[in-house]
Amino acid sequence: MKLTNPNDVPVYTISGASTARPLPDWLARKRKRSLKNDPEYANRVELLQDFEFEEASSCIRVSDDGEWVMSTGTYKPQIHTHYLPHLSLSFARHTTTLNHSFVLLSSDYSKSLHLQTDRSLEFHTPGGCHYRTRLPRYGRDLVYERHSAEALIPAVGVNAEGSGEVYRMNLEIGRFMKPYQIDVGGDDLTTVGGGALQGGINTGSVNVAAIAEDSHNLLAFGTSIGTVEFWDPRSKSRIGLLSGQEGEVTALDFDRSGLSLATGSSEGLIQIFDLRRPVAILRKDQGYGYPIKTLIHMTTSSQEKKILSADKRIIKLWDEADGKAWTSVEPAVDINSVAWCKQSGMILTANEGKQQHAFFVPQLGPAPKWCSFLDNMVEEMAEEAPVETYDNYKFLTLPELKALSLGHLIGTTNLLRPYMHGYFVASKLYEEARLIANPFIWDDERTKRVKEKVEKERESRIRGSKKVKVNQNLVDKMLKKQERRQKVDEDMGVLGDSRFGKLFEDEEFTVDEKSREFQLLNPSTKVAEIGPTRVANTDSEGSDSEDEDLTISKPKPKPEMRISSSSYKKSGHQRQDKALGSRVQGAGRINKNRGEVVGERQVTFAPSSGRKEKEKPEPARKGRRDEGRRSASGNVFRRM
């Protein structure tokens, strides 16, 4: 399944062609034979068997019980009916002419009414075409008013009085009733909508109809002059008029409550009206300028109200309250009709391609009962789906697009891919547009690179060390490491952290580089010779105080080499190593607690320093035979 993710709302393409031009039959059969051993092709998802037509599909409807899908298409003109629990085609039926639109009269497929392109109405049952009748003029739409059992057919052209007509076919009586007369323009040949000839260029028409079935049952008719008329089917009279639309009204849909009406125009504009106000409360542009073909009020699984709007290029879902884009679907072929499986996230389309499309939006709702396995498949794909990236694209916001003079491409071409608050633009197009907008871009880029190179050389230079009161060697070592990384920043790390301030100010935190512990942890550190040391008292502000400086002179120790061995002891010489003598016990053993190494020979450089001698260890307790031995338990608190 192909996954698209506009605005972080994933959309799965369950079925449908990925290319606009289908392959010839002989080439398609050859390719299928070559893909027989392909594991990915063998594990593909085929939602509905034979969900396609030889050429194209024109209209699609889902039954009220949710178990049947009927669609019409060509060539040759035919009707396909799928039984959804079996995921297969139930039957296919050919017709004499191409179907324009149809409605399902029953809760399943058994009764359907079809508006044909040759001015005829056909009634179909499971056995075939039950009855056929002709219309005075060509019909533009077809709806069924259940309360009075009337089929309403908005038609093109005007009558003898210069008004458009909506034909009423009463299915209970079995004859036409007096039509609704709709104002579609003037009564002459010069004004828009006028003309007695239905084939005239400026002839007006009633394009679309809608019924508020779940509420007040008002009828709404959209005309070619941009008006919407509201009629009461009980009194058979007009009760309201909505004008001011741009272009022709091509789509209408009532909300479930009956208070909200969505209108779509031939200019690609969608408006939402509250019937209690004459002004639109929301205005939305589809983006491509094509006539709106389908409008559907939806409610997601989280009880959020959305509106689906579709033209021949794209299907968009957006928020009804503020018009914020939610997600979108853009097939590779033109769209003719869209159907929604209620209370689910499944969207079916009739399109110009050979295969019909099926899209699944998990955040819109769960999968229908007849394909509940899609929920598990989607969850597995969500865990393993990689993040979609654009390697050869540059992300630009709307102000950046306008600065490059690319704003006219929005909604008119697929060179811009909408994403979040901006668009992805091909890198090649971006570079060309930037060069045209700023011819001196190469000079600016060269100056920028020269500046970066100079800054890099500056950072690599040796800089003066930072002066501190305590642990100057540690500060120099840290600065030298930063120099190797070509980044010197004294305000970062330990030097700039206030928590480590005492490490460089308080003498109690002085690192004794002469201690045995420091030498064991840093064996490669070279200890500087001890000379006169100047210590200056500084106040809290860092300035020198008036106290007298103290100068301490320490004698330089002379290294002395001694060789300790058994022969050296026998010759009567005594050890003069005072620093190590206190650690040697009477038995000649060496204490291993200090890290000494026991061996036959030991060469030691023992410089005598002027520091205070270390405190002597406590004398061992008398009467113990393990004097000077290390405890087997390793308990360091035993000698305390």
XYZ file of C-alpha atoms in Angstrom:
640
model
C 0.000 0.000 0.000
C 1.260 3.416 -0.963
C 1.462 5.862 1.946
C 1.254 9.636 1.737
C 1.468 11.842 4.775
C 0.273 15.407 4.174
C -0.009 17.436 7.389
C 0.888 14.388 9.513
C -2.405 12.644 8.605
C -1.472 9.389 6.815
C -3.468 8.390 3.738
C -3.159 4.831 2.391
C -3.880 4.103 -1.282
C -5.520 0.685 -1.155
C -6.216 0.334 -4.855
C -5.840 2.405 -7.992
C -3.369 3.063 -10.782
C -0.201 5.024 -10.073
C 0.056 6.285 -13.656
C -2.385 8.334 -15.690
C -2.007 6.315 -18.911
C -2.910 2.607 -18.644
C -0.832 -0.043 -20.343
C -2.150 -1.992 -23.344
C -3.786 -5.277 -22.500
C -1.096 -7.415 -24.113
C 1.658 -5.534 -22.286
C -0.214 -5.654 -18.969
C -0.657 -9.436 -19.279
C 3.025 -9.832 -20.110
C 4.051 -7.766 -17.098
C 1.784 -9.765 -14.801
C 3.385 -13.002 -15.985
C 6.831 -11.575 -15.263
C 5.720 -10.521 -11.751
C 4.377 -13.943 -10.860
C 7.466 -14.790 -8.787
C 7.824 -11.351 -7.245
C 7.081 -11.667 -3.476
C 6.042 -8.018 -3.165
C 3.546 -8.384 -6.019
C 2.289 -11.664 -4.585
C 1.651 -10.031 -1.185
C -0.128 -6.975 -2.595
C -3.528 -5.884 -1.252
C -6.421 -6.251 -3.696
C -9.333 -4.732 -1.826
C -12.134 -5.406 -4.340
C -11.867 -7.810 -7.234
C -12.531 -6.303 -10.675
C -12.868 -2.815 -9.213
C -12.278 -1.262 -12.644
C -13.724 -0.492 -16.065
C -12.307 -0.925 -19.559
C -11.919 2.840 -20.067
C -13.175 5.051 -17.214
C -15.795 5.303 -14.457
C -18.252 8.194 -14.131
C -20.239 7.810 -10.889
C -20.097 5.747 -7.678
C -22.497 5.271 -4.753
C -22.442 3.265 -1.491
C -25.701 1.770 -0.217
C -27.192 2.832 3.109
C -26.612 -0.573 4.688
C -22.897 -0.353 3.758
C -22.762 -3.717 2.002
C -23.047 -2.726 -1.667
C -21.146 -0.433 -4.005
C -22.589 0.473 -7.407
C -20.572 2.312 -10.040
C -21.099 3.221 -13.681
C -18.543 3.618 -16.424
C -17.506 3.033 -20.017
C -16.554 1.718 -22.598
C -19.008 0.048 -23.325
C -21.491 1.777 -20.984
C -22.129 -0.561 -18.102
C -22.996 -0.871 -14.415
C -20.855 -2.733 -11.859
C -22.207 -3.823 -8.480
C -19.856 -5.153 -5.774
C -20.947 -7.125 -2.720
C -18.591 -5.833 -0.045
C -18.686 -8.715 2.488
C -17.374 -10.996 -0.295
C -14.980 -8.324 -1.659
C -15.996 -9.325 -5.180
C -18.054 -8.208 -8.164
C -21.649 -9.354 -7.872
C -22.782 -8.579 -11.420
C -22.057 -6.315 -14.404
C -24.813 -4.921 -16.644
C -24.537 -3.073 -19.948
C -26.678 -0.084 -20.919
C -27.451 1.501 -24.270
C -26.149 4.975 -23.378
C -23.638 6.494 -21.009
C -24.772 7.121 -17.452
C -24.614 10.696 -16.079
C -25.701 10.106 -12.478
C -27.786 7.693 -10.421
C -29.273 7.191 -6.966
C -30.039 4.078 -4.901
C -33.736 4.099 -3.989
C -33.516 1.225 -1.462
C -31.132 0.491 1.369
C -29.310 -2.006 -0.845
C -28.714 -2.286 -4.601
C -32.125 -3.774 -5.562
C -33.753 -0.492 -6.722
C -31.803 2.203 -8.532
C -32.690 5.167 -10.751
C -30.272 6.223 -13.502
C -30.072 9.497 -15.418
C -28.687 8.836 -18.882
C -26.989 11.286 -21.248
C -29.687 10.824 -23.931
C -32.445 12.568 -21.832
C -33.771 9.321 -20.398
C -34.489 7.875 -16.947
C -33.999 4.154 -16.312
C -35.326 2.149 -13.351
C -33.204 -0.908 -12.582
C -33.956 -3.946 -10.424
C -31.895 -7.130 -9.782
C -33.419 -8.571 -12.934
C -32.373 -5.697 -15.203
C -33.901 -2.503 -16.588
C -37.473 -2.315 -15.276
C -38.758 0.884 -16.929
C -37.461 3.655 -19.154
C -38.843 7.158 -19.775
C -37.738 10.333 -21.567
C -37.162 13.876 -20.268
C -38.100 17.090 -22.103
C -34.572 18.507 -21.723
C -31.168 17.263 -20.665
C -30.766 16.656 -16.958
C -27.820 17.958 -14.951
C -28.332 16.156 -11.634
C -30.534 13.609 -9.899
C -31.773 13.435 -6.273
C -34.536 11.469 -4.546
C -36.945 13.104 -2.116
C -38.093 10.231 0.094
C -40.931 11.929 1.962
C -42.962 12.528 -1.198
C -41.368 9.685 -3.251
C -40.310 12.076 -5.989
C -37.238 12.032 -8.181
C -35.980 15.585 -8.846
C -34.042 16.241 -12.043
C -32.515 19.749 -12.484
C -32.392 20.476 -16.215
C -30.685 22.778 -18.670
C -32.576 25.467 -20.618
C -35.661 27.554 -19.951
C -39.367 27.095 -20.533
C -41.792 29.373 -22.378
C -41.835 31.771 -19.436
C -38.019 32.113 -19.394
C -37.452 30.123 -16.181
C -35.353 27.074 -15.542
C -37.039 23.872 -14.469
C -36.540 21.028 -12.010
C -38.582 18.035 -13.153
C -40.549 16.028 -10.586
C -41.081 12.350 -11.307
C -43.525 10.917 -8.757
C -42.696 7.233 -8.333
C -45.884 6.450 -6.378
C -48.261 7.791 -9.025
C -45.952 7.007 -11.910
C -46.053 10.334 -13.795
C -44.424 13.754 -13.960
C -45.727 16.499 -11.699
C -45.576 20.260 -12.213
C -41.876 21.218 -12.175
C -40.232 23.720 -9.876
C -39.542 26.935 -11.787
C -36.129 28.402 -10.959
C -34.821 31.782 -12.046
C -31.761 31.221 -14.247
C -31.504 34.634 -15.987
C -33.296 36.892 -18.413
C -35.862 36.012 -21.007
C -34.006 37.296 -24.081
C -31.044 36.091 -26.135
C -28.558 38.750 -24.949
C -28.538 38.452 -21.169
C -26.834 35.658 -19.291
C -29.223 32.793 -18.768
C -31.659 33.984 -21.355
C -32.648 32.318 -24.582
C -35.452 29.949 -25.335
C -33.176 27.448 -27.047
C -31.738 24.923 -24.665
C -28.657 24.563 -26.861
C -27.848 28.282 -26.818
C -24.463 29.503 -25.640
C -25.795 31.606 -22.768
C -28.699 29.390 -21.886
C -29.229 29.131 -18.138
C -29.559 25.898 -16.244
C -30.149 24.401 -12.839
C -26.917 22.549 -12.174
C -27.312 20.791 -8.853
C -29.811 19.958 -6.109
C -29.543 19.019 -2.425
C -32.025 17.865 0.233
C -31.774 18.227 4.028
C -33.093 14.700 4.643
C -32.140 14.423 8.325
C -33.694 17.731 9.457
C -36.168 20.200 7.935
C -36.247 18.548 4.457
C -35.756 21.811 2.541
C -34.718 21.666 -1.115
C -31.761 23.694 -2.441
C -31.087 24.267 -6.134
C -27.884 25.823 -7.511
C -28.043 27.691 -10.814
C -25.700 28.786 -13.560
C -25.971 32.455 -12.518
C -24.505 31.791 -9.063
C -27.699 31.723 -7.003
C -29.142 29.115 -4.644
C -32.925 28.882 -4.257
C -34.600 27.170 -1.299
C -37.969 25.476 -1.772
C -40.396 23.905 0.691
C -41.664 20.567 -0.722
C -44.857 20.799 1.359
C -46.059 24.146 -0.012
C -44.252 23.789 -3.369
C -43.045 27.398 -3.116
C -39.753 29.247 -2.910
C -38.916 30.421 0.618
C -35.431 31.894 0.210
C -32.720 33.021 -2.171
C -28.960 33.059 -1.714
C -27.024 35.150 -4.238
C -23.568 36.591 -4.663
C -21.738 33.435 -5.722
C -18.777 33.729 -8.061
C -19.367 31.639 -11.154
C -21.852 28.801 -11.437
C -22.939 26.716 -8.468
C -21.789 23.155 -9.191
C -22.036 21.387 -5.789
C -24.296 21.595 -2.715
C -24.455 19.678 0.556
C -26.471 20.131 3.759
C -25.120 19.406 7.199
C -26.831 16.762 9.318
C -28.383 19.493 11.455
C -29.699 21.301 8.364
C -28.353 24.683 9.506
C -25.102 24.587 7.533
C -24.934 24.561 3.739
C -21.722 24.120 1.755
C -21.620 25.437 -1.814
C -19.028 24.851 -4.523
C -18.586 26.980 -7.631
C -17.151 26.527 -11.096
C -14.205 28.737 -10.053
C -13.035 26.242 -7.418
C -14.378 28.232 -4.429
C -16.171 26.633 -1.471
C -18.338 28.656 0.911
C -20.147 27.637 4.078
C -23.406 29.414 4.930
C -25.498 29.414 8.060
C -29.148 29.477 6.967
C -29.816 32.132 9.597
C -27.314 34.526 7.978
C -27.092 35.752 4.362
C -23.295 36.107 4.474
C -20.846 33.228 4.183
C -19.159 32.326 7.483
C -16.226 30.616 5.755
C -14.634 30.843 2.324
C -12.176 28.279 0.983
C -10.226 28.041 -2.273
C -9.614 24.572 -3.682
C -6.452 25.845 -5.346
C -6.654 24.601 -8.937
C -9.541 26.658 -10.330
C -11.563 23.657 -11.551
C -15.296 23.222 -10.829
C -16.126 21.541 -7.547
C -17.731 18.152 -8.214
C -18.368 16.711 -4.740
C -18.991 18.171 -1.265
C -19.526 15.920 1.776
C -19.949 16.823 5.469
C -17.998 14.328 7.583
C -17.525 13.531 11.260
C -14.313 11.845 12.373
C -13.990 9.136 15.011
C -13.022 11.866 17.525
C -16.250 13.798 16.716
C -14.469 16.509 14.734
C -16.421 18.038 11.856
C -14.642 17.965 8.501
C -15.646 18.781 4.932
C -14.541 16.834 1.873
C -14.263 18.854 -1.329
C -13.187 17.366 -4.647
C -12.546 18.697 -8.122
C -11.084 16.713 -11.002
C -7.519 17.082 -9.673
C -7.515 16.679 -5.893
C -9.561 15.604 -2.859
C -9.163 17.843 0.183
C -10.366 17.369 3.736
C -10.428 20.466 5.947
C -11.871 21.685 9.213
C -15.398 23.051 9.058
C -14.867 25.603 11.843
C -11.755 27.462 10.678
C -11.025 26.009 7.222
C -7.622 24.658 8.239
C -6.319 22.012 5.842
C -6.367 18.548 7.408
C -5.227 16.180 4.672
C -5.506 15.678 0.930
C -5.366 12.998 -1.765
C -4.109 13.683 -5.285
C -4.526 10.710 -7.643
C -2.643 10.424 -10.917
C -5.883 10.570 -12.957
C -8.845 12.966 -13.078
C -11.657 12.435 -10.568
C -15.318 12.196 -11.630
C -17.132 11.233 -8.427
C -16.335 10.512 -4.751
C -18.224 8.313 -2.265
C -17.622 7.938 1.478
C -18.336 4.801 3.486
C -20.111 6.375 6.457
C -18.695 6.028 9.970
C -15.372 4.845 8.558
C -12.169 6.146 6.975
C -12.734 4.580 3.523
C -13.105 6.840 0.461
C -13.947 5.429 -2.991
C -13.668 7.292 -6.285
C -14.813 7.047 -9.892
C -12.140 8.440 -12.185
C -10.833 8.625 -15.723
C -8.355 5.806 -15.194
C -9.026 2.168 -15.814
C -8.809 1.225 -12.126
C -11.013 2.837 -9.515
C -9.309 4.236 -6.431
C -9.836 3.378 -2.779
C -8.190 5.479 -0.041
C -8.080 4.783 3.677
C -7.596 7.563 6.263
C -7.217 5.953 9.746
C -7.693 9.249 11.602
C -11.008 9.813 9.826
C -12.435 6.577 11.158
C -11.856 2.829 11.468
C -11.915 0.474 8.524
C -15.398 -0.739 7.476
C -16.566 -4.125 8.706
C -16.072 -5.732 5.311
C -12.334 -4.875 5.359
C -11.549 -4.760 9.078
C -8.187 -6.420 8.401
C -6.925 -3.040 7.167
C -6.674 -1.764 10.756
C -4.080 -4.393 11.667
C -2.141 -3.833 8.443
C -2.074 -0.077 9.011
C -0.813 -0.488 12.584
C 2.024 -2.734 11.395
C 2.952 -0.293 8.648
C 2.868 2.622 11.095
C 5.483 0.890 13.269
C 7.809 0.151 10.348
C 7.074 3.091 8.040
C 10.192 5.215 7.386
C 10.022 8.974 7.559
C 9.320 10.461 4.143
C 12.214 12.633 3.035
C 12.816 14.796 0.021
C 16.433 14.586 -1.108
C 16.291 16.912 -4.106
C 13.820 19.408 -2.714
C 14.092 22.689 -0.837
C 11.505 23.711 1.768
C 10.234 27.281 1.376
C 7.574 29.230 3.241
C 4.998 31.400 1.478
C 6.943 34.702 1.996
C 10.087 33.052 0.620
C 8.160 31.832 -2.434
C 6.841 35.321 -3.096
C 10.344 36.756 -2.711
C 11.498 34.422 -5.503
C 8.437 35.321 -7.659
C 7.093 31.749 -7.451
C 3.790 32.574 -5.773
C 1.835 32.158 -9.014
C 2.685 28.423 -9.028
C 0.628 27.711 -5.903
C -2.360 25.529 -6.773
C -1.664 25.543 -10.511
C 1.127 23.011 -10.910
C 2.661 20.002 -9.196
C 6.100 21.637 -9.012
C 5.206 22.771 -5.489
C 4.411 20.091 -2.929
C 2.455 21.522 0.047
C 3.778 20.479 3.447
C 2.958 21.981 6.857
C 3.255 25.802 6.603
C 5.171 25.861 3.312
C 6.045 24.012 0.138
C 8.743 21.682 -1.151
C 10.371 23.028 -4.327
C 12.705 21.093 -6.609
C 16.313 22.098 -5.948
C 16.977 22.821 -9.624
C 13.958 25.127 -9.863
C 14.939 26.843 -6.616
C 18.484 27.555 -7.820
C 17.260 28.955 -11.133
C 14.651 31.164 -9.471
C 17.140 32.429 -6.909
C 19.651 33.282 -9.646
C 17.020 35.192 -11.596
C 15.800 37.053 -8.513
C 19.361 37.972 -7.442
C 21.931 37.968 -10.278
C 24.769 38.677 -7.811
C 24.124 35.544 -5.773
C 27.422 33.958 -6.830
C 29.431 36.963 -5.637
C 27.616 36.883 -2.300
C 28.276 33.150 -1.988
C 31.983 33.630 -2.724
C 32.257 36.409 -0.130
C 30.487 34.197 2.407
C 32.879 31.275 1.837
C 35.947 33.523 2.094
C 34.646 34.881 5.375
C 34.056 31.371 6.723
C 37.601 30.363 5.768
C 39.085 33.426 7.528
C 37.043 32.689 10.664
C 38.232 29.102 10.621
C 41.878 30.218 10.465
C 41.289 32.645 13.321
C 39.933 29.936 15.541
C 42.960 27.735 14.907
C 45.437 30.382 16.117
C 47.100 30.084 19.532
C 45.397 32.326 22.006
C 46.500 33.569 25.396
C 45.586 31.395 28.340
C 43.019 32.412 30.862
C 44.506 33.480 34.213
C 43.027 31.946 37.347
C 44.063 31.847 40.969
C 44.145 28.055 41.455
C 44.852 25.134 39.084
C 46.338 27.156 36.248
C 47.781 24.002 34.644
C 44.290 22.456 34.465
C 42.930 25.567 32.723
C 45.785 25.549 30.184
C 45.208 21.885 29.456
C 41.460 22.452 28.836
C 42.124 25.421 26.560
C 44.665 23.406 24.617
C 42.097 20.665 24.009
C 39.680 23.262 22.697
C 42.391 24.587 20.384
C 42.795 21.098 18.919
C 39.056 20.989 18.215
C 39.361 24.426 16.564
C 36.847 25.861 18.963
C 37.750 28.172 21.815
C 34.930 29.266 24.044
C 35.722 30.055 27.653
C 32.065 30.623 28.503
C 31.170 27.002 27.783
C 31.976 23.830 29.683
C 33.691 23.738 33.090
C 35.391 27.139 32.714
C 32.122 29.019 32.364
C 30.003 26.970 34.766
C 29.399 28.688 38.112
C 29.109 25.315 39.852
C 32.845 24.742 39.316
C 33.888 28.278 40.278
C 35.619 27.237 43.510
C 37.788 24.813 41.579
C 39.730 27.822 40.228
C 39.382 30.210 43.215
C 39.523 28.252 46.475
C 42.963 26.915 47.466
C 41.404 23.929 49.187
C 40.594 22.561 45.714
C 44.209 22.748 44.538
C 45.297 19.723 42.532
C 48.553 18.405 44.044
C 50.531 17.221 41.059
C 53.295 15.862 43.327
C 51.048 13.446 45.133
C 51.304 9.742 44.549
C 47.646 9.511 43.553
C 48.029 12.166 40.836
C 51.106 10.416 39.411
C 49.300 7.077 39.271
C 46.294 8.621 37.477
C 48.441 10.731 35.144
C 51.674 8.757 34.514
C 52.613 10.765 31.433
C 52.282 14.188 33.054
C 55.561 16.077 33.295
C 55.894 17.853 36.641
C 57.489 21.281 36.440
C 60.451 22.117 38.644
C 59.614 23.922 41.841
C 60.943 27.450 41.992
C 60.033 30.691 43.721
C 56.273 31.015 43.851
C 54.527 34.326 44.019
C 51.102 34.314 45.622
C 48.969 37.437 45.486
C 45.853 37.978 47.546
C 42.863 39.106 45.517
C 39.584 40.425 46.698
C 36.154 39.300 45.590
C 36.170 41.602 42.569
C 39.368 40.116 41.184
C 41.597 43.205 41.854
C 44.845 43.042 43.834
C 44.506 43.941 47.504
C 46.845 46.149 49.529
C 48.274 43.190 51.449
C 51.925 42.447 50.993
C 52.847 39.767 48.443
C 54.319 36.614 49.872
C 57.297 34.981 48.113
C 58.183 31.399 49.006
C 61.507 29.898 47.925
C 61.829 26.148 47.935
C 65.084 24.260 47.325
C 65.313 22.164 44.226
C 65.535 18.479 45.128
C 68.436 16.425 43.817
C 67.382 13.030 42.487
C 69.176 10.087 44.077
C 69.165 6.584 42.627
C 69.202 3.578 44.909
C 69.203 -0.091 44.125
C 67.452 -2.340 46.592
C 68.247 -6.032 46.460
C 69.095 -8.866 48.762
C 72.827 -8.387 48.159
C 72.539 -4.731 49.025
C 70.989 -5.584 52.400
C 73.627 -8.201 53.218
C 76.415 -5.703 52.720
C 75.201 -3.829 55.786
C 73.916 -0.739 54.024
C 70.751 0.752 55.444
C 67.971 2.184 53.350
C 67.760 5.972 53.439
C 64.466 6.186 51.619
C 62.422 7.995 54.247
C 59.403 8.360 52.011
C 59.149 4.638 51.496
C 60.721 3.433 54.737
C 57.593 3.982 56.740
C 55.743 1.580 54.475
C 58.193 -1.304 54.866
C 57.310 -3.662 57.674
C 59.683 -5.629 59.846
C 59.267 -8.827 57.856
C 60.548 -7.128 54.746
C 57.169 -7.364 53.069
C 55.743 -4.566 51.004
C 52.283 -3.242 51.609
C 50.200 -3.753 48.491
C 47.442 -1.415 49.621
C 49.404 1.528 48.211
C 49.950 0.023 44.812
C 53.565 -1.174 45.390
C 55.022 -3.810 43.094
C 56.882 -6.710 44.722
C 59.949 -7.876 42.840
C 63.565 -8.986 43.177
C 64.918 -5.616 42.039
C 63.394 -2.182 42.220
C 64.795 1.038 40.826
C 63.309 4.111 42.474
C 63.893 7.798 41.995
C 63.122 9.330 45.357
C 63.380 13.135 45.326
C 63.144 14.622 48.793
C 60.647 17.443 48.837
C 60.195 20.225 51.394
C 56.662 19.322 52.114
C 55.574 17.990 55.452
C 56.039 14.342 56.011
C 52.978 12.282 55.746
C 51.372 11.144 58.949
C 52.704 7.854 60.156
C 50.271 4.976 60.285
C 49.022 3.806 63.656
C 51.207 1.110 65.241
C 49.931 -2.377 64.793
C 48.200 -4.025 67.687
C 50.383 -6.306 69.788
C 49.832 -9.950 70.023
C 48.664 -10.355 66.438
C 50.507 -12.660 64.078
C 49.102 -11.040 60.904
C 50.910 -7.776 61.572
C 51.564 -5.923 58.327
C 49.433 -8.343 56.319
C 46.513 -7.367 54.142
C 43.096 -8.486 55.260
C 41.627 -11.221 53.128
C 38.198 -9.609 53.313
C 39.460 -6.334 51.905
C 37.552 -4.338 54.516
C 39.187 -0.923 54.564
C 37.497 0.038 57.811
C 39.163 -2.698 59.851
C 42.278 -0.596 60.581
C 40.306 2.520 61.564
